[in-house]
């Protein structure tokens, strides 16, 4: 200790003051970032949806017939937005449109059934026709597919990897290419795209899904900067698991919310909910935001330790899924 004091006394005062100032700056920046994180996750609400258009304007939701998309449709309808519901199964879309009509008689809905994995030009032309003259304020790029169970990349079927990339990447890009010009033309609007923790931390055994969501991360942030001058807010929504058919998790807990709770947080924290290392990206669910913050401020998202741990988890999930499939095959 004495040696340290002696050494410090030998440092010329201007150098000492400069070093102390630098230290205070570094600590101050960390403290500020922490306070900003806590405020954005627990205290502040995000941009109000009203900024983008009042009741009577339109929202387009892809993957609308189930899970998060269905919940987005419900919550946007409850706020008076008319809806264009896009998904694969027409009967499910019609049922949803009918339910919404009963519950929110003032809301108008249009449906468009298309299979994004087929990547057909006619489907996008038809989407354009369905959009017609609607005053579209909001696009929710929600449609997505993951692997049916975690699988090593080398054992992934060509069909599965083709369909994941076609739906998640091309489907999102082409839908946005149809809808975003309309939003930009009116000078204000919102484009939300569903990202995933798998696109934030590389996820072995879900490699193709992980890559497709990382693709969306860069695409969405690039688009955000391009469309900002035209009054369009573009945000990627980052999330860990939610209780839907895709995750196969049935029971919610603090870490795995229901679609209802997750979508409520997503629509009320637009642009908030803290992911300070990546622009135009937010993590609406509080415990996901905390998890992300801890990783970012310790090992970092691209660290091999995290990727190794992710592999371990997904190997376990695969084993359990295979055992379950075996049991079910024996029963049949
Ligand atoms: N659930 C999670 O834990 C989680 C976590 C992070 C991110 N995400 C992301 O959140 C988004 C929604 O996921 P989710 O959990 O709500 O999924 P989900 O419950 O499986 O619902 C998927 C929706 O997309 C539609 N869809 C699937 N494949 C399609 C295709 N080829 N063409 C057209 N529509 C298709 C489905 O239509 P049908 O009803 O006709 O099948 C359904 O409406 C995805 O982008 C996903 O990657 C989910």
mmCIF file of C-alpha atoms and ligand atoms in Angstrom:
data_model
loop_
_atom_site.group_PDB
_atom_site.id
_atom_site.type_symbol
_atom_site.label_atom_id
_atom_site.label_comp_id
_atom_site.label_asym_id
_atom_site.label_seq_id
_atom_site.Cartn_x
_atom_site.Cartn_y
_atom_site.Cartn_z
ATOM 1 C CA UNK A 1 0.000 0.000 0.000
ATOM 2 C CA UNK A 2 2.802 2.384 1.004
ATOM 3 C CA UNK A 3 4.554 1.641 -2.298
ATOM 4 C CA UNK A 4 1.409 2.574 -4.201
ATOM 5 C CA UNK A 5 1.073 5.894 -2.330
ATOM 6 C CA UNK A 6 4.769 6.593 -2.924
ATOM 7 C CA UNK A 7 4.370 5.830 -6.631
ATOM 8 C CA UNK A 8 1.278 8.066 -6.868
ATOM 9 C CA UNK A 9 3.148 10.937 -5.231
ATOM 10 C CA UNK A 10 5.834 10.701 -7.886
ATOM 11 C CA UNK A 11 3.332 11.205 -10.740
ATOM 12 C CA UNK A 12 3.375 14.833 -11.932
ATOM 13 C CA UNK A 13 0.141 16.570 -10.870
ATOM 14 C CA UNK A 14 -1.184 17.349 -14.397
ATOM 15 C CA UNK A 15 -0.743 13.677 -15.372
ATOM 16 C CA UNK A 16 -2.365 12.561 -12.107
ATOM 17 C CA UNK A 17 -5.358 14.859 -12.687
ATOM 18 C CA UNK A 18 -5.712 13.703 -16.300
ATOM 19 C CA UNK A 19 -5.680 10.025 -15.213
ATOM 20 C CA UNK A 20 -8.162 10.694 -12.390
ATOM 21 C CA UNK A 21 -10.445 12.509 -14.871
ATOM 22 C CA UNK A 22 -10.244 9.616 -17.320
ATOM 23 C CA UNK A 23 -11.061 7.124 -14.544
ATOM 24 C CA UNK A 24 -14.042 9.215 -13.433
ATOM 25 C CA UNK A 25 -15.255 9.337 -17.051
ATOM 26 C CA UNK A 26 -15.057 5.549 -17.447
ATOM 27 C CA UNK A 27 -16.824 4.874 -14.117
ATOM 28 C CA UNK A 28 -19.371 7.640 -14.789
ATOM 29 C CA UNK A 29 -20.187 6.160 -18.218
ATOM 30 C CA UNK A 30 -20.740 2.709 -16.684
ATOM 31 C CA UNK A 31 -22.953 4.128 -13.914
ATOM 32 C CA UNK A 32 -24.965 6.168 -16.421
ATOM 33 C CA UNK A 33 -25.399 3.140 -18.686
ATOM 34 C CA UNK A 34 -26.594 1.111 -15.700
ATOM 35 C CA UNK A 35 -29.091 3.813 -14.644
ATOM 36 C CA UNK A 36 -30.335 4.115 -18.220
ATOM 37 C CA UNK A 37 -30.766 0.337 -18.349
ATOM 38 C CA UNK A 38 -32.741 0.203 -15.070
ATOM 39 C CA UNK A 39 -34.918 3.168 -16.082
ATOM 40 C CA UNK A 40 -35.667 1.783 -19.546
ATOM 41 C CA UNK A 41 -36.512 -1.703 -18.296
ATOM 42 C CA UNK A 42 -38.417 -0.901 -15.113
ATOM 43 C CA UNK A 43 -39.574 2.723 -15.205
ATOM 44 C CA UNK A 44 -39.993 4.254 -18.638
ATOM 45 C CA UNK A 45 -42.648 3.374 -21.145
ATOM 46 C CA UNK A 46 -41.826 3.468 -24.840
ATOM 47 C CA UNK A 47 -43.149 5.520 -27.732
ATOM 48 C CA UNK A 48 -46.932 5.605 -27.782
ATOM 49 C CA UNK A 49 -48.575 3.737 -30.665
ATOM 50 C CA UNK A 50 -50.653 6.860 -31.258
ATOM 51 C CA UNK A 51 -47.581 8.540 -32.719
ATOM 52 C CA UNK A 52 -47.955 6.265 -35.727
ATOM 53 C CA UNK A 53 -51.670 6.569 -36.351
ATOM 54 C CA UNK A 54 -54.908 6.704 -34.412
ATOM 55 C CA UNK A 55 -57.790 4.243 -34.325
ATOM 56 C CA UNK A 56 -59.039 3.588 -37.825
ATOM 57 C CA UNK A 57 -55.573 3.358 -39.334
ATOM 58 C CA UNK A 58 -54.312 -0.098 -40.288
ATOM 59 C CA UNK A 59 -51.798 -2.617 -39.014
ATOM 60 C CA UNK A 60 -50.436 -5.598 -40.964
ATOM 61 C CA UNK A 61 -49.528 -8.664 -38.896
ATOM 62 C CA UNK A 62 -47.759 -11.676 -40.428
ATOM 63 C CA UNK A 63 -47.974 -15.095 -38.787
ATOM 64 C CA UNK A 64 -51.220 -13.754 -37.350
ATOM 65 C CA UNK A 65 -53.145 -16.988 -36.870
ATOM 66 C CA UNK A 66 -51.328 -18.292 -33.798
ATOM 67 C CA UNK A 67 -48.950 -17.485 -30.940
ATOM 68 C CA UNK A 68 -47.557 -13.970 -30.802
ATOM 69 C CA UNK A 69 -49.090 -12.861 -34.110
ATOM 70 C CA UNK A 70 -52.598 -13.671 -32.910
ATOM 71 C CA UNK A 71 -51.926 -11.759 -29.707
ATOM 72 C CA UNK A 72 -50.572 -8.754 -31.658
ATOM 73 C CA UNK A 73 -53.805 -8.821 -33.665
ATOM 74 C CA UNK A 74 -55.953 -8.864 -30.508
ATOM 75 C CA UNK A 75 -54.072 -6.106 -28.731
ATOM 76 C CA UNK A 76 -53.919 -3.845 -31.804
ATOM 77 C CA UNK A 77 -57.651 -4.391 -32.415
ATOM 78 C CA UNK A 78 -58.344 -3.493 -28.780
ATOM 79 C CA UNK A 79 -56.649 -0.158 -29.500
ATOM 80 C CA UNK A 80 -58.866 0.439 -32.528
ATOM 81 C CA UNK A 81 -56.509 -0.475 -35.389
ATOM 82 C CA UNK A 82 -57.960 -2.146 -38.452
ATOM 83 C CA UNK A 83 -56.061 -5.261 -39.395
ATOM 84 C CA UNK A 84 -54.619 -7.104 -42.362
ATOM 85 C CA UNK A 85 -53.976 -10.615 -41.078
ATOM 86 C CA UNK A 86 -51.464 -12.681 -43.056
ATOM 87 C CA UNK A 87 -50.676 -16.326 -42.414
ATOM 88 C CA UNK A 88 -50.657 -19.799 -43.892
ATOM 89 C CA UNK A 89 -54.032 -21.267 -42.934
ATOM 90 C CA UNK A 90 -57.081 -19.485 -44.328
ATOM 91 C CA UNK A 91 -59.575 -21.182 -41.973
ATOM 92 C CA UNK A 92 -57.598 -20.017 -38.911
ATOM 93 C CA UNK A 93 -57.409 -16.492 -40.302
ATOM 94 C CA UNK A 94 -61.151 -16.421 -40.983
ATOM 95 C CA UNK A 95 -61.898 -17.698 -37.468
ATOM 96 C CA UNK A 96 -59.661 -15.011 -35.983
ATOM 97 C CA UNK A 97 -61.211 -12.271 -38.126
ATOM 98 C CA UNK A 98 -64.653 -13.385 -36.964
ATOM 99 C CA UNK A 99 -63.597 -13.418 -33.285
ATOM 100 C CA UNK A 100 -62.128 -9.926 -33.638
ATOM 101 C CA UNK A 101 -65.216 -8.625 -35.402
ATOM 102 C CA UNK A 102 -67.421 -9.887 -32.562
ATOM 103 C CA UNK A 103 -65.217 -8.448 -29.849
ATOM 104 C CA UNK A 104 -64.354 -5.158 -31.572
ATOM 105 C CA UNK A 105 -67.220 -4.338 -33.960
ATOM 106 C CA UNK A 106 -65.639 -1.045 -35.043
ATOM 107 C CA UNK A 107 -62.508 -2.809 -36.291
ATOM 108 C CA UNK A 108 -62.312 -3.904 -39.938
ATOM 109 C CA UNK A 109 -60.181 -6.922 -40.857
ATOM 110 C CA UNK A 110 -58.858 -8.284 -44.129
ATOM 111 C CA UNK A 111 -57.205 -11.674 -44.407
ATOM 112 C CA UNK A 112 -54.570 -12.998 -46.774
ATOM 113 C CA UNK A 113 -53.520 -16.652 -46.690
ATOM 114 C CA UNK A 114 -50.101 -17.432 -48.120
ATOM 115 C CA UNK A 115 -47.380 -19.940 -47.426
ATOM 116 C CA UNK A 116 -44.198 -17.880 -47.063
ATOM 117 C CA UNK A 117 -42.043 -20.968 -47.593
ATOM 118 C CA UNK A 118 -43.226 -21.158 -51.228
ATOM 119 C CA UNK A 119 -41.871 -17.687 -52.060
ATOM 120 C CA UNK A 120 -44.394 -17.073 -54.837
ATOM 121 C CA UNK A 121 -44.549 -13.672 -56.543
ATOM 122 C CA UNK A 122 -48.340 -14.017 -56.910
ATOM 123 C CA UNK A 123 -48.722 -14.167 -53.123
ATOM 124 C CA UNK A 124 -46.926 -10.855 -52.680
ATOM 125 C CA UNK A 125 -48.906 -9.320 -55.566
ATOM 126 C CA UNK A 126 -52.058 -10.514 -53.837
ATOM 127 C CA UNK A 127 -50.872 -8.989 -50.538
ATOM 128 C CA UNK A 128 -50.467 -5.697 -52.366
ATOM 129 C CA UNK A 129 -54.040 -6.027 -53.690
ATOM 130 C CA UNK A 130 -55.402 -6.863 -50.235
ATOM 131 C CA UNK A 131 -53.619 -3.832 -48.754
ATOM 132 C CA UNK A 132 -55.425 -1.759 -51.419
ATOM 133 C CA UNK A 133 -55.934 1.811 -50.261
ATOM 134 C CA UNK A 134 -55.634 1.028 -46.529
ATOM 135 C CA UNK A 135 -53.882 3.728 -44.484
ATOM 136 C CA UNK A 136 -51.214 1.394 -43.067
ATOM 137 C CA UNK A 137 -49.425 2.751 -39.979
ATOM 138 C CA UNK A 138 -47.919 -0.405 -38.514
ATOM 139 C CA UNK A 139 -46.244 -3.538 -39.863
ATOM 140 C CA UNK A 140 -45.531 -6.416 -37.501
ATOM 141 C CA UNK A 141 -43.045 -8.790 -39.166
ATOM 142 C CA UNK A 142 -43.796 -11.695 -36.893
ATOM 143 C CA UNK A 143 -43.905 -14.760 -39.133
ATOM 144 C CA UNK A 144 -41.127 -17.192 -38.358
ATOM 145 C CA UNK A 145 -40.157 -20.837 -38.282
ATOM 146 C CA UNK A 146 -37.591 -22.631 -36.176
ATOM 147 C CA UNK A 147 -36.254 -26.204 -36.375
ATOM 148 C CA UNK A 148 -38.843 -28.804 -35.394
ATOM 149 C CA UNK A 149 -36.372 -29.951 -32.704
ATOM 150 C CA UNK A 150 -32.730 -28.918 -32.085
ATOM 151 C CA UNK A 151 -30.621 -30.673 -34.705
ATOM 152 C CA UNK A 152 -26.935 -30.640 -35.726
ATOM 153 C CA UNK A 153 -26.520 -28.558 -38.863
ATOM 154 C CA UNK A 154 -25.130 -31.537 -40.788
ATOM 155 C CA UNK A 155 -28.289 -33.517 -40.051
ATOM 156 C CA UNK A 156 -30.708 -30.699 -40.904
ATOM 157 C CA UNK A 157 -32.864 -31.605 -43.883
ATOM 158 C CA UNK A 158 -32.499 -29.426 -46.966
ATOM 159 C CA UNK A 159 -36.221 -28.828 -46.807
ATOM 160 C CA UNK A 160 -36.067 -27.494 -43.245
ATOM 161 C CA UNK A 161 -33.142 -25.155 -43.798
ATOM 162 C CA UNK A 162 -34.647 -23.868 -47.037
ATOM 163 C CA UNK A 163 -37.971 -23.158 -45.431
ATOM 164 C CA UNK A 164 -36.491 -21.427 -42.329
ATOM 165 C CA UNK A 165 -34.441 -19.037 -44.442
ATOM 166 C CA UNK A 166 -37.242 -18.456 -46.963
ATOM 167 C CA UNK A 167 -39.859 -17.679 -44.310
ATOM 168 C CA UNK A 168 -37.739 -15.771 -41.798
ATOM 169 C CA UNK A 169 -35.541 -13.801 -44.165
ATOM 170 C CA UNK A 170 -37.097 -13.579 -47.625
ATOM 171 C CA UNK A 171 -40.661 -13.520 -46.263
ATOM 172 C CA UNK A 172 -39.861 -10.612 -43.955
ATOM 173 C CA UNK A 173 -37.947 -8.688 -46.632
ATOM 174 C CA UNK A 174 -40.563 -9.140 -49.336
ATOM 175 C CA UNK A 175 -43.483 -8.290 -47.050
ATOM 176 C CA UNK A 176 -41.655 -5.153 -45.949
ATOM 177 C CA UNK A 177 -40.928 -4.287 -49.584
ATOM 178 C CA UNK A 178 -44.689 -4.359 -50.230
ATOM 179 C CA UNK A 179 -45.863 -2.564 -47.100
ATOM 180 C CA UNK A 180 -43.078 -0.139 -46.097
ATOM 181 C CA UNK A 181 -43.424 2.212 -49.124
ATOM 182 C CA UNK A 182 -47.026 2.865 -48.079
ATOM 183 C CA UNK A 183 -45.965 3.638 -44.527
ATOM 184 C CA UNK A 184 -43.112 5.863 -45.697
ATOM 185 C CA UNK A 185 -45.429 7.749 -48.054
ATOM 186 C CA UNK A 186 -47.714 8.831 -45.207
ATOM 187 C CA UNK A 187 -44.677 10.148 -43.272
ATOM 188 C CA UNK A 188 -45.128 8.259 -40.003
ATOM 189 C CA UNK A 189 -45.335 4.653 -38.972
ATOM 190 C CA UNK A 190 -43.793 1.684 -37.242
ATOM 191 C CA UNK A 191 -42.155 -1.545 -38.418
ATOM 192 C CA UNK A 192 -41.504 -4.168 -35.744
ATOM 193 C CA UNK A 193 -39.644 -7.374 -36.612
ATOM 194 C CA UNK A 194 -39.450 -10.383 -34.306
ATOM 195 C CA UNK A 195 -35.834 -11.206 -33.580
ATOM 196 C CA UNK A 196 -34.689 -13.798 -31.105
ATOM 197 C CA UNK A 197 -32.016 -14.461 -28.501
ATOM 198 C CA UNK A 198 -30.883 -17.125 -30.984
ATOM 199 C CA UNK A 199 -29.921 -14.294 -33.328
ATOM 200 C CA UNK A 200 -28.067 -12.522 -30.542
ATOM 201 C CA UNK A 201 -26.049 -15.462 -29.143
ATOM 202 C CA UNK A 202 -24.967 -18.072 -31.726
ATOM 203 C CA UNK A 203 -27.070 -21.148 -31.023
ATOM 204 C CA UNK A 204 -25.649 -24.556 -32.048
ATOM 205 C CA UNK A 205 -28.262 -27.172 -33.010
ATOM 206 C CA UNK A 206 -30.500 -24.262 -34.111
ATOM 207 C CA UNK A 207 -27.782 -22.945 -36.410
ATOM 208 C CA UNK A 208 -29.964 -22.070 -39.394
ATOM 209 C CA UNK A 209 -32.647 -20.392 -37.269
ATOM 210 C CA UNK A 210 -29.931 -18.584 -35.311
ATOM 211 C CA UNK A 211 -28.350 -17.304 -38.535
ATOM 212 C CA UNK A 212 -31.702 -16.221 -39.968
ATOM 213 C CA UNK A 213 -32.466 -14.116 -36.887
ATOM 214 C CA UNK A 214 -28.968 -12.594 -36.890
ATOM 215 C CA UNK A 215 -29.619 -11.651 -40.532
ATOM 216 C CA UNK A 216 -32.793 -9.853 -39.452
ATOM 217 C CA UNK A 217 -30.834 -7.965 -36.786
ATOM 218 C CA UNK A 218 -28.519 -6.291 -39.310
ATOM 219 C CA UNK A 219 -31.217 -5.832 -41.918
ATOM 220 C CA UNK A 220 -33.635 -4.223 -39.468
ATOM 221 C CA UNK A 221 -31.090 -1.798 -37.977
ATOM 222 C CA UNK A 222 -29.934 -0.795 -41.475
ATOM 223 C CA UNK A 223 -33.515 -0.207 -42.592
ATOM 224 C CA UNK A 224 -34.156 1.823 -39.422
ATOM 225 C CA UNK A 225 -31.474 4.323 -40.337
ATOM 226 C CA UNK A 226 -32.738 4.517 -43.931
ATOM 227 C CA UNK A 227 -36.379 5.123 -43.021
ATOM 228 C CA UNK A 228 -35.836 7.458 -40.058
ATOM 229 C CA UNK A 229 -35.855 10.623 -42.195
ATOM 230 C CA UNK A 230 -39.221 9.504 -43.573
ATOM 231 C CA UNK A 231 -40.783 9.332 -40.128
ATOM 232 C CA UNK A 232 -40.816 5.529 -39.899
ATOM 233 C CA UNK A 233 -39.560 3.898 -36.707
ATOM 234 C CA UNK A 234 -38.058 0.451 -37.335
ATOM 235 C CA UNK A 235 -37.257 -1.749 -34.364
ATOM 236 C CA UNK A 236 -36.108 -5.329 -33.887
ATOM 237 C CA UNK A 237 -37.760 -7.065 -30.931
ATOM 238 C CA UNK A 238 -35.417 -9.361 -29.033
ATOM 239 C CA UNK A 239 -36.808 -12.202 -27.001
ATOM 240 C CA UNK A 240 -35.932 -15.374 -25.158
ATOM 241 C CA UNK A 241 -38.655 -18.047 -24.876
ATOM 242 C CA UNK A 242 -42.401 -17.321 -24.772
ATOM 243 C CA UNK A 243 -45.127 -19.929 -24.220
ATOM 244 C CA UNK A 244 -46.237 -20.648 -27.812
ATOM 245 C CA UNK A 245 -46.419 -23.652 -30.118
ATOM 246 C CA UNK A 246 -42.966 -22.775 -31.451
ATOM 247 C CA UNK A 247 -41.201 -22.916 -28.078
ATOM 248 C CA UNK A 248 -43.299 -25.938 -26.960
ATOM 249 C CA UNK A 249 -43.160 -24.479 -23.433
ATOM 250 C CA UNK A 250 -46.605 -24.603 -21.864
ATOM 251 C CA UNK A 251 -46.202 -23.113 -18.404
ATOM 252 C CA UNK A 252 -45.200 -19.469 -18.012
ATOM 253 C CA UNK A 253 -42.765 -18.260 -15.389
ATOM 254 C CA UNK A 254 -40.772 -15.103 -14.718
ATOM 255 C CA UNK A 255 -38.360 -15.940 -17.542
ATOM 256 C CA UNK A 256 -40.893 -17.313 -20.038
ATOM 257 C CA UNK A 257 -43.934 -15.042 -20.392
ATOM 258 C CA UNK A 258 -47.265 -15.776 -22.038
ATOM 259 C CA UNK A 259 -47.876 -14.222 -25.480
ATOM 260 C CA UNK A 260 -50.353 -11.833 -23.850
ATOM 261 C CA UNK A 261 -47.847 -10.471 -21.331
ATOM 262 C CA UNK A 262 -45.044 -10.371 -23.903
ATOM 263 C CA UNK A 263 -47.053 -8.518 -26.557
ATOM 264 C CA UNK A 264 -48.376 -6.054 -23.958
ATOM 265 C CA UNK A 265 -44.769 -5.274 -22.998
ATOM 266 C CA UNK A 266 -43.710 -5.071 -26.664
ATOM 267 C CA UNK A 267 -46.409 -2.565 -27.598
ATOM 268 C CA UNK A 268 -45.920 -0.438 -24.489
ATOM 269 C CA UNK A 269 -42.114 -0.249 -24.559
ATOM 270 C CA UNK A 270 -41.425 0.540 -28.226
ATOM 271 C CA UNK A 271 -37.813 1.669 -28.471
ATOM 272 C CA UNK A 272 -37.284 1.265 -24.716
ATOM 273 C CA UNK A 273 -36.580 -1.843 -22.625
ATOM 274 C CA UNK A 274 -32.851 -1.525 -23.097
ATOM 275 C CA UNK A 275 -30.385 -3.143 -25.416
ATOM 276 C CA UNK A 276 -27.736 -0.496 -25.365
ATOM 277 C CA UNK A 277 -25.205 -2.297 -27.547
ATOM 278 C CA UNK A 278 -27.370 -2.346 -30.651
ATOM 279 C CA UNK A 279 -29.308 0.545 -32.149
ATOM 280 C CA UNK A 280 -32.994 0.199 -33.051
ATOM 281 C CA UNK A 281 -33.379 -2.972 -31.001
ATOM 282 C CA UNK A 282 -35.228 -3.537 -27.750
ATOM 283 C CA UNK A 283 -35.884 -6.328 -25.311
ATOM 284 C CA UNK A 284 -39.390 -5.682 -24.024
ATOM 285 C CA UNK A 285 -39.717 -8.440 -21.410
ATOM 286 C CA UNK A 286 -37.956 -7.369 -18.210
ATOM 287 C CA UNK A 287 -36.241 -10.658 -17.283
ATOM 288 C CA UNK A 288 -34.998 -11.128 -20.862
ATOM 289 C CA UNK A 289 -33.538 -7.615 -20.684
ATOM 290 C CA UNK A 290 -31.791 -8.439 -17.387
ATOM 291 C CA UNK A 291 -30.416 -11.703 -18.813
ATOM 292 C CA UNK A 292 -29.106 -9.895 -21.873
ATOM 293 C CA UNK A 293 -27.574 -7.124 -19.763
ATOM 294 C CA UNK A 294 -25.749 -9.612 -17.516
ATOM 295 C CA UNK A 295 -24.271 -11.495 -20.490
ATOM 296 C CA UNK A 296 -23.316 -8.300 -22.343
ATOM 297 C CA UNK A 297 -21.592 -6.952 -19.238
ATOM 298 C CA UNK A 298 -19.734 -10.165 -18.378
ATOM 299 C CA UNK A 299 -18.603 -12.631 -21.039
ATOM 300 C CA UNK A 300 -20.288 -10.909 -24.030
ATOM 301 C CA UNK A 301 -22.688 -12.436 -26.572
ATOM 302 C CA UNK A 302 -20.065 -13.864 -28.931
ATOM 303 C CA UNK A 303 -17.956 -15.569 -26.268
ATOM 304 C CA UNK A 304 -17.125 -19.234 -26.884
ATOM 305 C CA UNK A 305 -18.131 -20.113 -23.318
ATOM 306 C CA UNK A 306 -21.690 -18.888 -24.004
ATOM 307 C CA UNK A 307 -21.839 -20.726 -27.335
ATOM 308 C CA UNK A 308 -20.558 -23.931 -25.693
ATOM 309 C CA UNK A 309 -23.187 -23.640 -22.947
ATOM 310 C CA UNK A 310 -25.888 -23.045 -25.565
ATOM 311 C CA UNK A 311 -24.779 -26.236 -27.350
ATOM 312 C CA UNK A 312 -25.000 -28.184 -24.094
ATOM 313 C CA UNK A 313 -28.561 -26.944 -23.440
ATOM 314 C CA UNK A 314 -29.722 -27.741 -26.975
ATOM 315 C CA UNK A 315 -28.117 -31.199 -26.965
ATOM 316 C CA UNK A 316 -30.161 -31.940 -23.832
ATOM 317 C CA UNK A 317 -33.351 -30.607 -25.407
ATOM 318 C CA UNK A 318 -32.716 -32.775 -28.491
ATOM 319 C CA UNK A 319 -32.198 -35.873 -26.368
ATOM 320 C CA UNK A 320 -35.453 -35.278 -24.498
ATOM 321 C CA UNK A 321 -37.353 -34.559 -27.737
ATOM 322 C CA UNK A 322 -36.064 -37.769 -29.336
ATOM 323 C CA UNK A 323 -37.004 -39.825 -26.253
ATOM 324 C CA UNK A 324 -40.499 -38.308 -26.302
ATOM 325 C CA UNK A 325 -40.890 -39.093 -30.012
ATOM 326 C CA UNK A 326 -39.786 -42.691 -29.326
ATOM 327 C CA UNK A 327 -42.348 -43.061 -26.516
ATOM 328 C CA UNK A 328 -45.101 -41.693 -28.752
ATOM 329 C CA UNK A 329 -44.113 -43.994 -31.619
ATOM 330 C CA UNK A 330 -44.393 -47.000 -29.279
ATOM 331 C CA UNK A 331 -47.871 -45.891 -28.137
ATOM 332 C CA UNK A 332 -49.143 -45.543 -31.729
HETATM 333 N N1 LIG B 1 -42.038 -18.475 -29.082
HETATM 334 C C1 LIG B 1 -40.810 -18.147 -28.732
HETATM 335 O O1 LIG B 1 -40.276 -18.626 -27.722
HETATM 336 C C2 LIG B 1 -40.056 -17.130 -29.544
HETATM 337 C C3 LIG B 1 -38.872 -16.611 -29.026
HETATM 338 C C4 LIG B 1 -38.162 -15.670 -29.771
HETATM 339 C C5 LIG B 1 -38.643 -15.248 -30.998
HETATM 340 N N2 LIG B 1 -39.795 -15.799 -31.494
HETATM 341 C C6 LIG B 1 -40.262 -15.340 -32.811
HETATM 342 O O2 LIG B 1 -41.574 -14.845 -32.702
HETATM 343 C C7 LIG B 1 -42.277 -15.058 -33.928
HETATM 344 C C8 LIG B 1 -43.612 -15.736 -33.650
HETATM 345 O O3 LIG B 1 -43.356 -16.984 -33.061
HETATM 346 P P1 LIG B 1 -44.499 -17.834 -32.326
HETATM 347 O O4 LIG B 1 -43.833 -18.489 -31.183
HETATM 348 O O5 LIG B 1 -45.703 -17.011 -32.118
HETATM 349 O O6 LIG B 1 -44.789 -18.939 -33.448
HETATM 350 P P2 LIG B 1 -46.034 -19.924 -33.606
HETATM 351 O O7 LIG B 1 -46.847 -19.974 -32.379
HETATM 352 O O8 LIG B 1 -45.459 -21.172 -34.155
HETATM 353 O O9 LIG B 1 -46.915 -19.184 -34.746
HETATM 354 C C9 LIG B 1 -46.369 -19.037 -36.003
HETATM 355 C C10 LIG B 1 -47.326 -18.270 -36.896
HETATM 356 O O10 LIG B 1 -46.684 -18.129 -38.160
HETATM 357 C C11 LIG B 1 -47.468 -18.763 -39.158
HETATM 358 N N3 LIG B 1 -46.626 -19.459 -40.100
HETATM 359 C C12 LIG B 1 -45.700 -20.427 -39.855
HETATM 360 N N4 LIG B 1 -45.151 -20.848 -40.989
HETATM 361 C C13 LIG B 1 -45.757 -20.145 -41.984
HETATM 362 C C14 LIG B 1 -45.628 -20.142 -43.384
HETATM 363 N N5 LIG B 1 -44.800 -20.985 -44.020
HETATM 364 N N6 LIG B 1 -46.379 -19.291 -44.101
HETATM 365 C C15 LIG B 1 -47.249 -18.466 -43.487
HETATM 366 N N7 LIG B 1 -47.426 -18.420 -42.172
HETATM 367 C C16 LIG B 1 -46.684 -19.261 -41.426
HETATM 368 C C17 LIG B 1 -48.342 -19.756 -38.440
HETATM 369 O O11 LIG B 1 -49.472 -19.992 -39.257
HETATM 370 P P3 LIG B 1 -50.394 -21.299 -39.098
HETATM 371 O O12 LIG B 1 -51.256 -21.018 -37.908
HETATM 372 O O13 LIG B 1 -51.163 -21.380 -40.329
HETATM 373 O O14 LIG B 1 -49.461 -22.457 -38.854
HETATM 374 C C18 LIG B 1 -48.627 -18.998 -37.160
HETATM 375 O O15 LIG B 1 -49.636 -18.050 -37.352
HETATM 376 C C19 LIG B 1 -41.326 -15.867 -34.812
HETATM 377 O O16 LIG B 1 -40.687 -15.005 -35.710
HETATM 378 C C20 LIG B 1 -40.329 -16.449 -33.836
HETATM 379 O O17 LIG B 1 -39.097 -16.701 -34.437
HETATM 380 C C21 LIG B 1 -40.514 -16.708 -30.795
#
